[in-house]
XYZ file of C-alpha atoms in Angstrom:
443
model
C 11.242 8.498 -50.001
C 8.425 6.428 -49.351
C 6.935 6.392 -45.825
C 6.086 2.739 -43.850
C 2.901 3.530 -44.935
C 3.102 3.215 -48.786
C 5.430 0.125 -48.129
C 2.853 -1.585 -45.905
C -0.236 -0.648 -48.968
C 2.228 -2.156 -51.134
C 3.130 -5.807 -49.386
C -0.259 -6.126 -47.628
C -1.181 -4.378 -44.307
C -3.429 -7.398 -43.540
C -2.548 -10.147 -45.762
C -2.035 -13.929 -45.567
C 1.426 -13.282 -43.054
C -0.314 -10.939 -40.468
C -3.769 -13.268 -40.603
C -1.668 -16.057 -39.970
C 0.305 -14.448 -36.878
C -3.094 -13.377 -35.512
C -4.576 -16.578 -36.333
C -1.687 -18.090 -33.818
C -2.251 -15.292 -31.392
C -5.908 -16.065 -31.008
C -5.021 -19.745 -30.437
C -3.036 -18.267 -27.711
C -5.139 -16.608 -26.130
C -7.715 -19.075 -25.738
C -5.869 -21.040 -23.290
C -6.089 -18.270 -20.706
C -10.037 -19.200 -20.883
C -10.352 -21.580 -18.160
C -8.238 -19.431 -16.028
C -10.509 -16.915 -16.098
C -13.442 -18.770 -16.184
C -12.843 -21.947 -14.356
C -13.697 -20.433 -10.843
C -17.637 -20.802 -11.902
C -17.067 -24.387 -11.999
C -13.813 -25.443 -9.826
C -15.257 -22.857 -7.361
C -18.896 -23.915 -7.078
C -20.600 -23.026 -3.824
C -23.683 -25.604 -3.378
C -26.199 -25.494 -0.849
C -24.665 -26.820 2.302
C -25.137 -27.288 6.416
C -23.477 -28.845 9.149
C -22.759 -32.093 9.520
C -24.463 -33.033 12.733
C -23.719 -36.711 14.331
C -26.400 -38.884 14.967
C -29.357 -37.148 12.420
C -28.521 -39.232 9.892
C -29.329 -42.468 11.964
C -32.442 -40.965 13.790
C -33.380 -39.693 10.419
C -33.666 -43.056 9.446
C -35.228 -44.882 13.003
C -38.408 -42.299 11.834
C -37.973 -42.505 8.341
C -37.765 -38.584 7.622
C -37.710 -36.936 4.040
C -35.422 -34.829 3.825
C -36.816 -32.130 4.160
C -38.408 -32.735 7.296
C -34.681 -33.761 8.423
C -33.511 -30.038 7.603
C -36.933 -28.798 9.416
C -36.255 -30.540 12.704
C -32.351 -30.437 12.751
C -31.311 -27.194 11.382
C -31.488 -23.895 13.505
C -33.663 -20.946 12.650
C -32.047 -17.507 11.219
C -30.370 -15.974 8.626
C -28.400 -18.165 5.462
C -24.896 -17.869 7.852
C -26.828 -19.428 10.735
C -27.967 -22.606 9.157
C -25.066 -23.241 6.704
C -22.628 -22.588 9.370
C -24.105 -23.082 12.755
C -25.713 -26.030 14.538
C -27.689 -27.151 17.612
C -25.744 -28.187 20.335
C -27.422 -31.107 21.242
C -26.284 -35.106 21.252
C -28.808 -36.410 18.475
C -27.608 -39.995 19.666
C -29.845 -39.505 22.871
C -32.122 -42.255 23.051
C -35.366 -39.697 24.550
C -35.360 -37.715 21.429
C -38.954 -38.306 19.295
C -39.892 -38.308 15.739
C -42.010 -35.404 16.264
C -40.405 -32.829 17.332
C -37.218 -33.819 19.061
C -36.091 -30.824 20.262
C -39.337 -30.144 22.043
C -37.760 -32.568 25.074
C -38.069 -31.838 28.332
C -34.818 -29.543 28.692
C -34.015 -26.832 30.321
C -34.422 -24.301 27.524
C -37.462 -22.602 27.238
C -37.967 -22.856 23.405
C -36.164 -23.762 20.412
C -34.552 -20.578 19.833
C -32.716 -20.679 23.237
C -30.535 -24.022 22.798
C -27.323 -23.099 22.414
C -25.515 -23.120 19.176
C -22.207 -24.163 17.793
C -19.668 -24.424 14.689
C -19.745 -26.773 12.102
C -16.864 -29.064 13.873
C -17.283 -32.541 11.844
C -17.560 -30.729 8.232
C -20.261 -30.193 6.119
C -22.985 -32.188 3.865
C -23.530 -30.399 0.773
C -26.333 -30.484 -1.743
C -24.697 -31.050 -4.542
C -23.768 -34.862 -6.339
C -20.699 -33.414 -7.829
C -17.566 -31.692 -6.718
C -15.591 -28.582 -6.620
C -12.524 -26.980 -4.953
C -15.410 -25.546 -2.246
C -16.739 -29.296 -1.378
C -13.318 -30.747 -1.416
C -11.676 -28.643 0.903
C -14.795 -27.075 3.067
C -13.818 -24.132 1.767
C -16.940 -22.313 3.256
C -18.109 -20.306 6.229
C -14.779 -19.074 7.688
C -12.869 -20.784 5.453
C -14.610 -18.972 2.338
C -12.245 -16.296 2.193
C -9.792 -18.942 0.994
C -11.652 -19.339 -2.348
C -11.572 -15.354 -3.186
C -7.992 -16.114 -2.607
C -7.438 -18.856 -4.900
C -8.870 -16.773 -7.689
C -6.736 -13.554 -6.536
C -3.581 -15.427 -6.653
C -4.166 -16.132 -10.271
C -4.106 -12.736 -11.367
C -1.438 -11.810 -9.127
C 0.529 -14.501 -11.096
C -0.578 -12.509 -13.947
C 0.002 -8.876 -12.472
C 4.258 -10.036 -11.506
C 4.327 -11.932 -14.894
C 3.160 -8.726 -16.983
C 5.692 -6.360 -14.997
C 8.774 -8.550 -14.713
C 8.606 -10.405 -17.702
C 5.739 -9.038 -20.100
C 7.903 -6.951 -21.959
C 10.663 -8.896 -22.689
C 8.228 -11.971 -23.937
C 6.811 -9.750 -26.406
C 10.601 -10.150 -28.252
C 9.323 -13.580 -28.941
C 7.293 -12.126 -31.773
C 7.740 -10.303 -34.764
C 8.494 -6.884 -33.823
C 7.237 -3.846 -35.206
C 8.958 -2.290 -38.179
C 7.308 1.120 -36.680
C 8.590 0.533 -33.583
C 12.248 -0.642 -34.946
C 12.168 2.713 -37.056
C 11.216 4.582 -33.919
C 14.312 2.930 -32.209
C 16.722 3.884 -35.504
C 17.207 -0.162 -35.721
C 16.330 0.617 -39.707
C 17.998 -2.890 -40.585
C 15.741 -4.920 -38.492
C 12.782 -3.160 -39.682
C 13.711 -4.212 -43.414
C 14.627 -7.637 -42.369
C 10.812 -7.514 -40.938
C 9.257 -5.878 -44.045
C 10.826 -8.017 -46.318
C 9.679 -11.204 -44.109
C 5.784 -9.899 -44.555
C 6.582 -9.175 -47.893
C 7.599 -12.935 -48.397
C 4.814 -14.235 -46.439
C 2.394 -12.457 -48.393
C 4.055 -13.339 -51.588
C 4.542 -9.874 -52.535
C 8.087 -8.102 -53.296
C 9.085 -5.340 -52.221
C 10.495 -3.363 -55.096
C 14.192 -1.711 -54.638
C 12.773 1.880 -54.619
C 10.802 0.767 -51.573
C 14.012 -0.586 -49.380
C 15.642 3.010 -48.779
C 14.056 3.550 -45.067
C 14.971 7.009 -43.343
C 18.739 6.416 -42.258
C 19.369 6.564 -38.514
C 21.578 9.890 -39.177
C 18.390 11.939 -40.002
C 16.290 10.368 -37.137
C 18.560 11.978 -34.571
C 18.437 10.701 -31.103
C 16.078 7.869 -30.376
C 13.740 8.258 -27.601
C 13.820 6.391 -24.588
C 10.680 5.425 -23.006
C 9.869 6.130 -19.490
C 7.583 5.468 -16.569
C 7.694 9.252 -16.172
C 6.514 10.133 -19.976
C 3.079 8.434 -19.190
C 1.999 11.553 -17.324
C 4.246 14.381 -18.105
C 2.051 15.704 -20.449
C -1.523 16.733 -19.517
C -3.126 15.069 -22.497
C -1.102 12.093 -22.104
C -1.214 11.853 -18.238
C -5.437 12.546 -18.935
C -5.196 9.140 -20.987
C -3.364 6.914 -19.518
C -5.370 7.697 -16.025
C -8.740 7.158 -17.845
C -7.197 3.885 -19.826
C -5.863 2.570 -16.144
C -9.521 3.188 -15.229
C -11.626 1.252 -18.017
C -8.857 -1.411 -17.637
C -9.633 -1.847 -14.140
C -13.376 -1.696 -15.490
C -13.163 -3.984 -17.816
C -11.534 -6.502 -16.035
C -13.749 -6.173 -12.410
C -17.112 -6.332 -14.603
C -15.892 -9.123 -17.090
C -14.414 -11.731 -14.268
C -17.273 -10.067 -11.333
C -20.461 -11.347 -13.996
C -18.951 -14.299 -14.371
C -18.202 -15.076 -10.512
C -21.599 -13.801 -9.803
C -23.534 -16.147 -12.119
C -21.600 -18.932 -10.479
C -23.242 -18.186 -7.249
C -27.012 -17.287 -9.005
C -28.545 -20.519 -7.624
C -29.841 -21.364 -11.170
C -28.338 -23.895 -13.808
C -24.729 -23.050 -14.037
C -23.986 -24.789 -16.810
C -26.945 -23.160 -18.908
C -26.715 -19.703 -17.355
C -23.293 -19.661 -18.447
C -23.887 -20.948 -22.345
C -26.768 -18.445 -22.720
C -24.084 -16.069 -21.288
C -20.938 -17.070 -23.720
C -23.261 -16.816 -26.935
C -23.869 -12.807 -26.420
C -19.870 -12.538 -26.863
C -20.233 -13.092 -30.763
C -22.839 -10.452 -31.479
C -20.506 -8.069 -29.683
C -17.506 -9.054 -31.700
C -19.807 -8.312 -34.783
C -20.960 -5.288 -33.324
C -17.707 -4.161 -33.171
C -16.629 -4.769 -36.156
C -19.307 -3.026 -37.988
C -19.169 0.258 -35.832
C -15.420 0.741 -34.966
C -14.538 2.061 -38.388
C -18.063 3.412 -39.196
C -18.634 5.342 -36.163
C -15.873 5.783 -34.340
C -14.231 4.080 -31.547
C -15.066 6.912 -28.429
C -19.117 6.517 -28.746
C -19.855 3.093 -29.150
C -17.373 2.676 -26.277
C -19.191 4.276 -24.048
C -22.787 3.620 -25.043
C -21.006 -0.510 -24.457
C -19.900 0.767 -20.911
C -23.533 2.734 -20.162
C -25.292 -0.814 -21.494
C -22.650 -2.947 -19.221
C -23.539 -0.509 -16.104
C -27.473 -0.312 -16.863
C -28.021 -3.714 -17.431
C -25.924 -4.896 -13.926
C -28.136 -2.276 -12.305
C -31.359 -4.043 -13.519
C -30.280 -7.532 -13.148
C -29.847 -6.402 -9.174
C -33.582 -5.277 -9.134
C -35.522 -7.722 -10.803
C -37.238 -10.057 -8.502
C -36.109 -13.580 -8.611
C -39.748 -14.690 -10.233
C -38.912 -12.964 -13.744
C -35.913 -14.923 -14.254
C -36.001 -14.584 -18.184
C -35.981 -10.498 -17.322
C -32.750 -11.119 -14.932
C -30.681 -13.321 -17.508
C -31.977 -11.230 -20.336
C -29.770 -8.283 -18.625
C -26.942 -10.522 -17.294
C -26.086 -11.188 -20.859
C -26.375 -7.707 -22.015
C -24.368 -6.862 -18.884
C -21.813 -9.542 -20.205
C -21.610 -7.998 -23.920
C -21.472 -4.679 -23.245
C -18.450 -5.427 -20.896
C -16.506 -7.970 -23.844
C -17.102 -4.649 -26.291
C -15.074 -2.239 -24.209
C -12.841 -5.265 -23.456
C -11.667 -4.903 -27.409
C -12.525 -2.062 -27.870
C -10.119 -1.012 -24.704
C -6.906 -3.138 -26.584
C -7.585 -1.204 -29.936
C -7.599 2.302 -28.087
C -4.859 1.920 -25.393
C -2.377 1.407 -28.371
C -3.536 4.554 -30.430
C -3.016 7.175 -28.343
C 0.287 6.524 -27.543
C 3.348 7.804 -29.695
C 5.511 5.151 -31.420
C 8.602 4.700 -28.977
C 6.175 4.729 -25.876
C 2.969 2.545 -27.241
C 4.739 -0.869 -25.997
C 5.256 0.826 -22.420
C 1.959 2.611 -22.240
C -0.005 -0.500 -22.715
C 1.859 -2.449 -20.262
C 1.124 -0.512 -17.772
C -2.558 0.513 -18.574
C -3.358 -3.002 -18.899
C -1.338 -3.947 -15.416
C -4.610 -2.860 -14.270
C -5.990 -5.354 -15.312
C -4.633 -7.949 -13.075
C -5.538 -5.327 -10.296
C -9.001 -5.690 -11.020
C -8.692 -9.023 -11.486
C -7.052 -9.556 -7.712
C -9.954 -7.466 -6.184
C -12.790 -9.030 -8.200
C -12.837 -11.903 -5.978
C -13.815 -10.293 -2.719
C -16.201 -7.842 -4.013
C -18.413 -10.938 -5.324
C -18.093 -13.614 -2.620
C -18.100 -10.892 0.462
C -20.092 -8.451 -0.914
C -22.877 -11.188 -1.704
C -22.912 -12.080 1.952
C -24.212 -8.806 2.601
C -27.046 -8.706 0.241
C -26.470 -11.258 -3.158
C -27.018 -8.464 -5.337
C -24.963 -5.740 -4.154
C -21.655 -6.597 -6.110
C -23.867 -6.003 -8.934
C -24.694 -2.435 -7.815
C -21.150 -1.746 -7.351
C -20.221 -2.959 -11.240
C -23.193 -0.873 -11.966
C -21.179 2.089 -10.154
C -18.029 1.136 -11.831
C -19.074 0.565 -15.142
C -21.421 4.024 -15.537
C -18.350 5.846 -14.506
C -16.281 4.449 -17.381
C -18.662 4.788 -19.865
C -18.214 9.292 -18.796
C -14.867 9.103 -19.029
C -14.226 7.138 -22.278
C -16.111 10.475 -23.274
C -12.843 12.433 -22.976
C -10.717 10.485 -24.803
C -10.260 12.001 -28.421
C -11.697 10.089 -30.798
C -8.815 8.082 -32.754
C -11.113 7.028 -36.126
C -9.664 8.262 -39.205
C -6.135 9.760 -37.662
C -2.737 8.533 -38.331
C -0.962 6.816 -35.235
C 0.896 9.855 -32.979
C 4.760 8.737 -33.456
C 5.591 11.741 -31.410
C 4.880 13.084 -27.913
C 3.196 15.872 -29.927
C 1.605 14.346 -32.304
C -0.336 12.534 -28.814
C -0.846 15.614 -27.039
C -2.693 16.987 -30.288
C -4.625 14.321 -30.926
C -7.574 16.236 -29.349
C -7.660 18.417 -32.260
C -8.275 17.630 -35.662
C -5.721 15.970 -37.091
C -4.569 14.253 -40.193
C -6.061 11.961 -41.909
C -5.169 8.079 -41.419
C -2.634 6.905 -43.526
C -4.519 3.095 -43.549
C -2.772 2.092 -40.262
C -3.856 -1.282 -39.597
C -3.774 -2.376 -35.547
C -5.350 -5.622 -35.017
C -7.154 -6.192 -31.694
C -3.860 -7.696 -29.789
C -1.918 -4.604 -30.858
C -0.229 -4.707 -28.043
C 1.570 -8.266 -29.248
C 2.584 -5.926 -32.210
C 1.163 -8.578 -34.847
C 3.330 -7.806 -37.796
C 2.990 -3.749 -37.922
């Protein structure tokens, strides 16, 4: 009786009919991009002060520049003090002078005693455009309201995946492994033959007689609970939550962080976007050559060591800093596909769908924390979200290291064929798992 294997060889595992479903899956995908990456722009935090009444006009009366208007006008201190603070004094009083004005006879002693208070008729920002930031003021103590925004987003995301992410994957072609696994043998033909059709192949009559549903005995149910019953099993779905959560905080954190660099946003983040195709080519040529466990984490180690050096190169070598940034940035989009081919391998059949779904809820979790770390942590010191991503991502790249390696070994359809897949085990049967395996394109 010929195994899904042989039948898949025989109609095409990746043929015109499965390049054609990824092909539409791809197209799908690529309208999540400004959701993830829209925040750099929508979100843009310029240079900005308060908005004092009366500067503008004695600006004018001694015909400042304007940087002598932010010398004179703006208080002395840290970058909180003069974007959100300002002098409490009526700039409309007709005694102030052109040199100096707050050297009036007052009864402070010096500059630094006048009193100072909040930002209370809004904020002039340097900046000729506008974002989400500008339009709404959304800085100082309001600026907690933009990590927000962006949280929200993958909380949308998060509730979407866990209410409703499994049933939309019935909108697609379902697995004829997984329909075998479920003893729905009929539906699995129906599929094969569909593939078969779309690949303009036929399937020969010897080739129809799948394993009847009387010698599959009972089907499995999947279960929260079988993720980590197991030790092997529970050992990789923690480390898969893990590099999800990795993946996610260092992919979205880069690209927040660059958004608040200070350099040309709109450059930094082309020079950025064009490291993503080397690392798709990387990938290609190593995952079947090499494995999938090293090049994962030598992609996780680059991701962690080049955030780490972007964080300690001075400002002056700027070339240096982006140079890293965009190593940082393909390191991290390697163990982002590399983390969708894996997640569905070491799963068994009847619990792959379930097992990704939840490793890749993570995900979203990263995604809702990402926020904060950047825009907070930067208020501390502007590099010190990249020393946590450096943290984060060095971690990863040690535990990716005790996941078995998954090259050249048929997919577990058991719960012990997974829990042996430390050992040597048989050889791949061609299984073919495209990079949005868990979509279950065609297989």
């Amino acid at each position: 009786m010929p195994t899904l294997d042989d039948i898949l060889e025989h109609i095409g595992e990746f043929d015109l009919y499965q390049k054609r479903a990824f092909f539409v899956l791809c197209l799908l995908s690529a309208a999540f991009t400004p959701i993830y990456v829209g925040i750099v722009f929508l979100g843009f935090i310029p240079e900005h002060h308060c908005r004092s009444p009366g500067v503008a006009q004695l600006s004018n009366r001694c015909d400042w520049s304007l940087e002598e208007e932010l010398n004179y006008t703006l208080p002395n201190g840290d970058t909180f003090t003069s974007q959100c603070k300002r002098y409490d004094v009526d700039w409309n009083a007709t005694e102030l002078s052109c040199i100096n004005p707050l050297d009036f006879p007052t009864t402070y002693r010096n500059r630094s005693s006048i009193p100072l208070t909040a930002c209370q008729d809004g904020w002039l920002y340097d900046f000729p455009g506008s974002s989400i930031v500008t339009e709404f003021n959304l800085v100082c103590e309001d600026a907690w309201k933009l990590d927000l925004f962006q949280s929200c987003v993958n909380v949308g995301f998060f509730v979407g995946s866990i209410s409703i992410g499994y049933m939309a994957d019935r909108c697609l072609p379902e697995s004829p492994r997984w329909l075998i696994a479920q003893q729905e043998n009929d539906k699995a033909l129906k599929i094969i033959k569909r593939i078969a059709k779309g690949n303009r192949k036929k399937l020969p009559p010897s080739m129809q007689d799948l394993q009847s549903e009387e010698e599959m005995g009972d089907k499995p149910i999947p279960l929260f609970l079988d993720l980590v019953r197991t030790p092997q099993i529970r050992k990789h779905t923690l480390i898969l939550m893990y590099s999800w959560f990795t993946s996610s905080v260092l992919y979205q954190g880069l690209i927040m962080h660059m958004g608040i660099g200070g350099g040309n946003i709109y450059l930094d983040f082309f020079y950025s976007a064009l490291v993503e195709f080397p690392a798709a080519f990387i990938l290609i040529l190593t995952v079947d050559r090499i494995g999938r466990r090293h090049p994962w984490a030598a992609a996780n180690l680059a991701a962690g060591a080049a955030c780490l050096i972007t964080a300690l190169v001075p400002e002056d070598l700027y070339w240096l800093k982006m140079t890293a940034a965009c190593i940082g940035r393909m390191g991290i989009t390697m163990c982002y596909e590399m983390i969708c081919l894996v997640n569905a391998e070491l799963y068994p059949t009847f619990l792959r769908n379930l097992g990704v779904l939840v490793c890749s809820s993570m995900c979203d979790i990263g995604g809702i924390i990402t926020p904060f770390i950047v825009y907070r942590l930067a208020d501390v010191w502007h590099e010190l979200p990249l020393v946590v991503f450096a943290v984060i991502g060095l971690i990863d790249g040690g535990l990716v290291l005790l996941l078995p390696e998954t090259k050249g070994k048929a997919l577990p359809e058991t719960i012990e064929d997974a829990e042996n897949m430390h050992r040597q085990g048989r050889p791949k049967e061609k299984n073919y798992i495209s990079p949005c395996s868990n979509l279950r394109c065609g297989n």
